[in-house]
mmCIF file of C-alpha atoms and ligand atoms in Angstrom:
data_model
loop_
_atom_site.group_PDB
_atom_site.id
_atom_site.type_symbol
_atom_site.label_atom_id
_atom_site.label_comp_id
_atom_site.label_asym_id
_atom_site.label_seq_id
_atom_site.Cartn_x
_atom_site.Cartn_y
_atom_site.Cartn_z
ATOM 1 C CA MET A 1 36.503 -8.506 76.904
ATOM 2 C CA TYR A 2 38.647 -11.071 75.100
ATOM 3 C CA ILE A 3 38.667 -10.507 71.366
ATOM 4 C CA GLN A 4 40.285 -13.284 69.383
ATOM 5 C CA GLY A 5 42.989 -11.970 67.057
ATOM 6 C CA ALA A 6 41.924 -8.349 67.497
ATOM 7 C CA TYR A 7 44.102 -5.762 65.774
ATOM 8 C CA VAL A 8 44.351 -2.525 67.700
ATOM 9 C CA TYR A 9 44.326 0.749 65.765
ATOM 10 C CA GLU A 10 46.851 2.803 67.684
ATOM 11 C CA GLY A 11 50.256 4.479 67.308
ATOM 12 C CA ILE A 12 51.790 4.445 63.845
ATOM 13 C CA THR A 13 48.658 2.886 62.287
ATOM 14 C CA VAL A 14 46.619 5.898 63.382
ATOM 15 C CA GLU A 15 49.333 8.426 62.504
ATOM 16 C CA LEU A 16 49.488 7.177 58.934
ATOM 17 C CA TYR A 17 45.869 6.223 58.359
ATOM 18 C CA ASP A 18 44.697 9.361 56.542
ATOM 19 C CA LEU A 19 47.914 9.489 54.552
ATOM 20 C CA TRP A 20 47.429 5.930 53.262
ATOM 21 C CA PHE A 21 43.763 6.348 52.484
ATOM 22 C CA GLY A 22 44.134 9.571 50.500
ATOM 23 C CA SER A 23 41.722 12.362 49.795
ATOM 24 C CA GLU A 24 38.107 12.790 48.718
ATOM 25 C CA PRO A 25 36.236 11.602 46.841
ATOM 26 C CA HIS A 26 37.034 8.108 48.115
ATOM 27 C CA GLU A 27 36.243 5.205 45.817
ATOM 28 C CA ASP A 28 33.448 3.930 48.107
ATOM 29 C CA GLN A 29 32.081 7.360 49.160
ATOM 30 C CA ALA A 30 29.336 7.857 46.555
ATOM 31 C CA PHE A 31 28.304 4.203 46.792
ATOM 32 C CA TYR A 32 27.363 4.277 50.509
ATOM 33 C CA GLU A 33 26.014 7.821 50.219
ATOM 34 C CA HIS A 34 23.484 6.585 47.658
ATOM 35 C CA PHE A 35 22.135 3.971 50.096
ATOM 36 C CA ILE A 36 22.129 6.307 53.101
ATOM 37 C CA ARG A 37 20.055 8.826 51.115
ATOM 38 C CA HIS A 38 17.791 6.100 49.814
ATOM 39 C CA GLY A 39 17.329 4.790 53.394
ATOM 40 C CA ASP A 40 15.907 8.205 54.239
ATOM 41 C CA GLY A 41 16.697 8.104 57.958
ATOM 42 C CA LEU A 42 19.431 7.694 60.534
ATOM 43 C CA ALA A 43 22.514 5.715 59.441
ATOM 44 C CA LEU A 44 25.332 4.095 61.418
ATOM 45 C CA GLU A 45 28.908 3.479 60.295
ATOM 46 C CA ILE A 46 30.602 0.582 62.069
ATOM 47 C CA GLY A 47 34.321 1.241 62.663
ATOM 48 C CA SER A 48 34.079 4.922 61.714
ATOM 49 C CA GLY A 49 37.815 5.434 62.332
ATOM 50 C CA THR A 50 39.223 8.864 61.511
ATOM 51 C CA GLY A 51 35.960 9.916 59.859
ATOM 52 C CA ARG A 52 37.142 9.272 56.287
ATOM 53 C CA LEU A 53 33.494 8.754 55.269
ATOM 54 C CA LEU A 54 31.600 9.895 58.356
ATOM 55 C CA LEU A 55 32.753 13.522 58.131
ATOM 56 C CA PRO A 56 32.012 14.049 54.411
ATOM 57 C CA TYR A 57 28.525 12.594 55.013
ATOM 58 C CA LEU A 58 27.909 14.932 57.941
ATOM 59 C CA ARG A 59 29.122 17.838 55.806
ATOM 60 C CA SER A 60 26.494 16.786 53.246
ATOM 61 C CA ASN A 61 23.849 17.007 55.984
ATOM 62 C CA LEU A 62 23.268 13.263 56.197
ATOM 63 C CA GLU A 63 22.359 11.948 59.619
ATOM 64 C CA VAL A 64 25.096 9.394 60.352
ATOM 65 C CA HIS A 65 26.402 8.106 63.686
ATOM 66 C CA GLY A 66 29.645 6.182 64.196
ATOM 67 C CA VAL A 67 30.859 3.260 66.296
ATOM 68 C CA GLU A 68 34.581 3.055 66.975
ATOM 69 C CA PRO A 69 36.549 1.236 69.704
ATOM 70 C CA SER A 70 39.913 3.000 69.228
ATOM 71 C CA ALA A 71 40.272 6.170 71.317
ATOM 72 C CA GLN A 72 43.121 7.330 69.064
ATOM 73 C CA MET A 73 41.125 6.923 65.833
ATOM 74 C CA MET A 74 38.224 8.762 67.498
ATOM 75 C CA GLY A 75 40.619 11.520 68.583
ATOM 76 C CA VAL A 76 41.759 12.156 64.999
ATOM 77 C CA CYS A 77 38.140 12.170 63.837
ATOM 78 C CA GLN A 78 37.188 14.631 66.576
ATOM 79 C CA GLU A 79 40.031 17.007 65.666
ATOM 80 C CA LYS A 80 39.051 17.023 62.009
ATOM 81 C CA ALA A 81 35.380 17.466 62.910
ATOM 82 C CA GLU A 82 36.219 20.586 64.929
ATOM 83 C CA GLN A 83 37.969 22.083 61.903
ATOM 84 C CA PHE A 84 34.733 21.647 59.940
ATOM 85 C CA GLY A 85 32.542 22.844 62.813
ATOM 86 C CA LEU A 86 30.901 19.409 63.062
ATOM 87 C CA GLN A 87 29.823 17.510 66.166
ATOM 88 C CA PRO A 88 29.772 13.808 65.284
ATOM 89 C CA THR A 89 27.970 11.276 67.472
ATOM 90 C CA ILE A 90 30.390 8.372 67.931
ATOM 91 C CA TYR A 91 29.919 5.504 70.362
ATOM 92 C CA GLN A 92 33.112 3.954 71.689
ATOM 93 C CA GLN A 93 32.131 0.315 71.326
ATOM 94 C CA TYR A 94 32.966 -2.952 69.590
ATOM 95 C CA MET A 95 30.514 -4.143 66.950
ATOM 96 C CA GLN A 96 30.224 -7.566 68.569
ATOM 97 C CA SER A 97 28.845 -5.988 71.741
ATOM 98 C CA LEU A 98 26.970 -3.109 70.077
ATOM 99 C CA LYS A 99 24.391 -1.475 72.308
ATOM 100 C CA ILE A 100 23.086 1.937 71.283
ATOM 101 C CA PRO A 101 19.846 3.690 72.230
ATOM 102 C CA HIS A 102 18.841 4.205 68.574
ATOM 103 C CA SER A 103 17.618 2.174 65.650
ATOM 104 C CA TYR A 104 18.847 2.825 62.141
ATOM 105 C CA LYS A 105 17.610 2.774 58.562
ATOM 106 C CA THR A 106 21.089 1.949 57.284
ATOM 107 C CA ILE A 107 24.074 0.282 58.929
ATOM 108 C CA PHE A 108 27.242 0.062 56.851
ATOM 109 C CA ILE A 109 30.716 -1.379 57.396
ATOM 110 C CA PRO A 110 33.277 -0.040 54.932
ATOM 111 C CA LEU A 111 36.791 -1.200 54.087
ATOM 112 C CA CYS A 112 36.210 -4.814 55.066
ATOM 113 C CA THR A 113 36.336 -3.978 58.784
ATOM 114 C CA PHE A 114 33.933 -6.865 59.426
ATOM 115 C CA GLN A 115 36.734 -9.292 58.540
ATOM 116 C CA LEU A 116 38.634 -8.181 61.647
ATOM 117 C CA LEU A 117 36.248 -10.439 63.540
ATOM 118 C CA VAL A 118 37.886 -13.847 63.431
ATOM 119 C CA SER A 119 35.923 -15.793 66.041
ATOM 120 C CA ARG A 120 32.805 -17.309 64.481
ATOM 121 C CA GLN A 121 30.919 -16.688 67.706
ATOM 122 C CA GLU A 122 31.724 -12.958 67.502
ATOM 123 C CA VAL A 123 30.747 -12.874 63.828
ATOM 124 C CA LEU A 124 27.279 -14.195 64.633
ATOM 125 C CA GLU A 125 26.927 -11.957 67.674
ATOM 126 C CA ALA A 126 27.821 -8.836 65.663
ATOM 127 C CA LEU A 127 25.300 -9.749 62.933
ATOM 128 C CA ARG A 128 22.578 -10.308 65.539
ATOM 129 C CA ARG A 129 23.333 -6.912 67.097
ATOM 130 C CA PHE A 130 23.140 -5.184 63.712
ATOM 131 C CA TYR A 131 19.769 -6.872 63.185
ATOM 132 C CA VAL A 132 18.475 -5.619 66.525
ATOM 133 C CA HIS A 133 19.665 -2.056 65.794
ATOM 134 C CA LEU A 134 17.982 -1.863 62.376
ATOM 135 C CA GLU A 135 14.502 -0.557 61.791
ATOM 136 C CA GLN A 136 12.108 -2.926 60.053
ATOM 137 C CA ASP A 137 13.083 -2.978 56.328
ATOM 138 C CA GLY A 138 16.343 -1.207 57.253
ATOM 139 C CA ARG A 139 19.430 -2.128 55.249
ATOM 140 C CA LEU A 140 22.779 -3.565 56.359
ATOM 141 C CA MET A 141 25.801 -3.263 54.051
ATOM 142 C CA ILE A 142 28.982 -5.241 54.679
ATOM 143 C CA SER A 143 32.053 -4.998 52.451
ATOM 144 C CA LEU A 144 34.271 -8.067 52.160
ATOM 145 C CA PHE A 145 37.489 -8.818 50.306
ATOM 146 C CA MET A 146 36.905 -11.960 48.306
ATOM 147 C CA PRO A 147 39.633 -14.596 48.241
ATOM 148 C CA THR A 148 41.028 -14.786 44.707
ATOM 149 C CA LEU A 149 42.963 -17.793 43.469
ATOM 150 C CA GLN A 150 46.039 -15.551 43.320
ATOM 151 C CA MET A 151 45.609 -14.620 46.978
ATOM 152 C CA LEU A 152 45.011 -18.187 48.101
ATOM 153 C CA THR A 153 48.046 -19.555 46.295
ATOM 154 C CA ALA A 154 50.479 -16.662 46.915
ATOM 155 C CA GLU A 155 53.745 -17.489 48.635
ATOM 156 C CA GLN A 156 53.476 -17.299 52.408
ATOM 157 C CA GLY A 157 55.800 -15.794 54.989
ATOM 158 C CA VAL A 158 57.622 -13.588 52.472
ATOM 159 C CA TRP A 159 57.980 -9.840 53.089
ATOM 160 C CA SER A 160 56.777 -7.542 50.329
ATOM 161 C CA VAL A 161 56.455 -3.763 50.305
ATOM 162 C CA ARG A 162 52.819 -2.636 50.311
ATOM 163 C CA ARG A 163 53.049 1.114 50.627
ATOM 164 C CA ALA A 164 55.704 3.802 50.906
ATOM 165 C CA THR A 165 55.137 7.464 51.584
ATOM 166 C CA THR A 166 56.632 10.621 53.026
ATOM 167 C CA ARG A 167 55.275 11.845 56.354
ATOM 168 C CA VAL A 168 54.544 15.554 56.008
ATOM 169 C CA GLU A 169 55.334 16.664 59.590
ATOM 170 C CA ASP A 170 58.988 15.521 59.636
ATOM 171 C CA ASN A 171 59.682 14.544 56.012
ATOM 172 C CA ALA A 172 60.352 10.979 57.169
ATOM 173 C CA HIS A 173 60.065 8.190 54.612
ATOM 174 C CA VAL A 174 57.734 5.461 55.851
ATOM 175 C CA VAL A 175 57.638 1.994 54.304
ATOM 176 C CA LEU A 176 54.987 -0.610 55.104
ATOM 177 C CA SER A 177 55.815 -4.235 54.303
ATOM 178 C CA GLU A 178 53.730 -7.292 54.981
ATOM 179 C CA ALA A 179 54.161 -11.032 55.253
ATOM 180 C CA ILE A 180 51.153 -13.317 55.239
ATOM 181 C CA GLN A 181 50.315 -16.761 56.512
ATOM 182 C CA ARG A 182 46.992 -18.428 55.749
ATOM 183 C CA ASN A 183 45.124 -21.066 57.642
ATOM 184 C CA HIS A 184 42.982 -22.493 54.823
ATOM 185 C CA PHE A 185 41.100 -24.791 57.149
ATOM 186 C CA GLU A 186 39.964 -21.992 59.460
ATOM 187 C CA GLN A 187 39.869 -19.339 56.663
ATOM 188 C CA ILE A 188 42.005 -16.973 58.721
ATOM 189 C CA GLU A 189 44.782 -14.868 57.282
ATOM 190 C CA THR A 190 47.512 -13.658 59.628
ATOM 191 C CA LYS A 191 49.421 -10.609 58.419
ATOM 192 C CA TRP A 192 52.589 -9.269 59.930
ATOM 193 C CA LEU A 193 52.775 -5.562 59.172
ATOM 194 C CA LYS A 194 56.208 -3.947 59.432
ATOM 195 C CA TYR A 195 56.452 -0.170 59.506
ATOM 196 C CA GLU A 196 59.933 1.299 58.929
ATOM 197 C CA VAL A 197 60.533 5.009 59.443
ATOM 198 C CA TYR A 198 63.619 6.424 57.725
ATOM 199 C CA LYS A 199 65.070 9.843 58.514
ATOM 200 C CA ASN A 200 67.998 11.133 56.439
ATOM 201 C CA SER A 201 68.190 7.645 54.896
ATOM 202 C CA GLN A 202 68.756 6.074 58.337
ATOM 203 C CA LEU A 203 66.294 3.697 59.949
ATOM 204 C CA ALA A 204 64.896 5.753 62.845
ATOM 205 C CA ALA A 205 62.180 3.381 64.079
ATOM 206 C CA SER A 206 60.440 0.157 63.154
ATOM 207 C CA TYR A 207 57.277 -1.486 64.418
ATOM 208 C CA VAL A 208 55.827 -4.915 63.697
ATOM 209 C CA LYS A 209 52.130 -5.533 64.231
ATOM 210 C CA THR A 210 49.977 -8.601 63.716
ATOM 211 C CA MET A 211 46.563 -8.482 62.107
ATOM 212 C CA GLN A 212 44.167 -11.346 61.548
ATOM 213 C CA LEU A 213 41.349 -11.399 59.026
ATOM 214 C CA ARG A 214 38.672 -13.980 58.377
ATOM 215 C CA TRP A 215 37.750 -14.653 54.768
ATOM 216 C CA TYR A 216 34.515 -16.072 53.379
ATOM 217 C CA SER A 217 33.226 -17.516 50.167
ATOM 218 C CA TRP A 218 30.209 -15.541 49.016
ATOM 219 C CA HIS A 219 27.777 -18.471 49.245
ATOM 220 C CA GLU A 220 28.965 -19.154 52.777
ATOM 221 C CA PHE A 221 28.477 -15.527 53.807
ATOM 222 C CA LYS A 222 25.014 -15.381 52.238
ATOM 223 C CA MET A 223 24.006 -18.449 54.261
ATOM 224 C CA ILE A 224 25.366 -16.916 57.482
ATOM 225 C CA ILE A 225 23.402 -13.683 57.089
ATOM 226 C CA GLU A 226 20.231 -15.535 56.134
ATOM 227 C CA LYS A 227 20.645 -17.710 59.230
ATOM 228 C CA VAL A 228 20.568 -14.521 61.344
ATOM 229 C CA GLY A 229 17.258 -13.564 59.690
ATOM 230 C CA PHE A 230 18.240 -11.062 56.997
ATOM 231 C CA ARG A 231 16.418 -11.201 53.662
ATOM 232 C CA ASN A 232 16.694 -9.660 50.178
ATOM 233 C CA VAL A 233 20.425 -10.333 50.038
ATOM 234 C CA PHE A 234 22.140 -8.711 47.062
ATOM 235 C CA MET A 235 25.852 -8.575 46.280
ATOM 236 C CA TYR A 236 27.381 -5.476 44.668
ATOM 237 C CA GLY A 237 30.765 -5.669 42.939
ATOM 238 C CA ASN A 238 33.588 -3.202 43.674
ATOM 239 C CA TYR A 239 31.358 -0.291 44.842
ATOM 240 C CA THR A 240 29.355 -0.276 41.613
ATOM 241 C CA HIS A 241 25.611 -0.790 41.355
ATOM 242 C CA HIS A 242 26.193 -3.975 39.367
ATOM 243 C CA GLU A 243 25.753 -7.459 40.690
ATOM 244 C CA ALA A 244 29.075 -8.916 41.839
ATOM 245 C CA CYS A 245 30.975 -11.407 39.719
ATOM 246 C CA GLU A 246 34.049 -13.525 40.390
ATOM 247 C CA LYS A 247 36.389 -10.808 39.050
ATOM 248 C CA ASN A 248 35.465 -8.404 41.861
ATOM 249 C CA GLU A 249 37.975 -8.037 44.677
ATOM 250 C CA VAL A 250 35.476 -6.386 46.999
ATOM 251 C CA ILE A 251 31.872 -7.419 47.346
ATOM 252 C CA VAL A 252 29.387 -5.349 49.291
ATOM 253 C CA PHE A 253 26.638 -7.534 50.715
ATOM 254 C CA SER A 254 23.382 -5.666 51.044
ATOM 255 C CA MET A 255 20.519 -7.172 53.060
ATOM 256 C CA GLN A 256 17.325 -6.102 54.791
ATOM 257 C CA LYS A 257 15.708 -6.792 58.125
HETATM 258 C C1 SAM B 301 40.047 -0.211 58.136
HETATM 259 S S1 SAM B 301 39.578 0.906 59.392
HETATM 260 C C2 SAM B 301 38.145 1.656 58.614
HETATM 261 C C3 SAM B 301 37.843 3.025 59.156
HETATM 262 C C4 SAM B 301 36.725 3.770 58.410
HETATM 263 N N1 SAM B 301 35.495 3.019 58.380
HETATM 264 C C5 SAM B 301 37.121 4.067 56.990
HETATM 265 O O1 SAM B 301 36.427 3.586 56.101
HETATM 266 O O2 SAM B 301 38.130 4.761 56.791
HETATM 267 C C6 SAM B 301 38.841 -0.154 60.588
HETATM 268 C C7 SAM B 301 38.262 0.565 61.786
HETATM 269 O O3 SAM B 301 37.456 -0.358 62.523
HETATM 270 C C8 SAM B 301 37.733 -0.244 63.890
HETATM 271 N N2 SAM B 301 37.484 -1.551 64.537
HETATM 272 C C9 SAM B 301 38.361 -2.544 64.769
HETATM 273 N N3 SAM B 301 37.767 -3.559 65.414
HETATM 274 C C10 SAM B 301 36.477 -3.197 65.582
HETATM 275 C C11 SAM B 301 35.358 -3.815 66.203
HETATM 276 N N4 SAM B 301 35.459 -5.027 66.759
HETATM 277 N N5 SAM B 301 34.188 -3.153 66.215
HETATM 278 C C12 SAM B 301 34.069 -1.924 65.646
HETATM 279 N N6 SAM B 301 35.097 -1.289 65.044
HETATM 280 C C13 SAM B 301 36.290 -1.913 65.008
HETATM 281 C C14 SAM B 301 39.205 0.157 63.945
HETATM 282 O O4 SAM B 301 39.570 0.719 65.185
HETATM 283 C C15 SAM B 301 39.328 1.072 62.744
HETATM 284 O O5 SAM B 301 39.058 2.396 63.078
#
């Protein structure tokens, strides 16, 4: 399958993922948990990754399945699950070709994973597949980074450090820098991610990866999801239960079948 601009979660990205995203409780954990409980039935996390949310939900006896294309991310999730004595159900699939023999009360897509889809055709196809996999009145929740004026006018093609941390296994210092280029016409952001691993103050390895993300205005996204047939669209700001406003960096779109 050809996936336009697809970023592959493998190698150093997987090794560092849990380190970057910290420990529980995560800032979005209680927010999705509320809706999964309220849905009162089977839930599905799209792009379940290393189980950052999936595993705590299973530990809390919620019925949640995962969808994840990266074998390495799934591997980390599986290892952690074994430590907790859990047996997660994870389908190795892409959201834009989702096909699972279940229907769900809640489908949720944390950490703006939906924006990894850059082709408009794939965006529509993924939304249609979520629709098909929801029970009647079931809820879909999609988190999106909103383009701020600062983001849209920031200098392009300039490297800046985003994160720096020490890797526990070998005490290596790892620095992640990024440079960004934006195509305002297509609403696609291309990020070059540079990982530098320092051991004893010497550069031991470096990796450069390219990631593309599609951005939306909220009115545009609302029209897209309504075109697919969703109704009762509501926008939550920054993982709160308040209606989103222009100050919010993340908006979670909630909609029903
Ligand atoms: C930012 S991570 C989020 C992981 C997890 N949901 C979390 O909140 O920690 C994005 C995840 O989505 C997966 N992913 C990437 N492209 C995908 C696609 N087309 N369909 C489904 N999942 C995808 C990646 O492999 C990765 O595990």
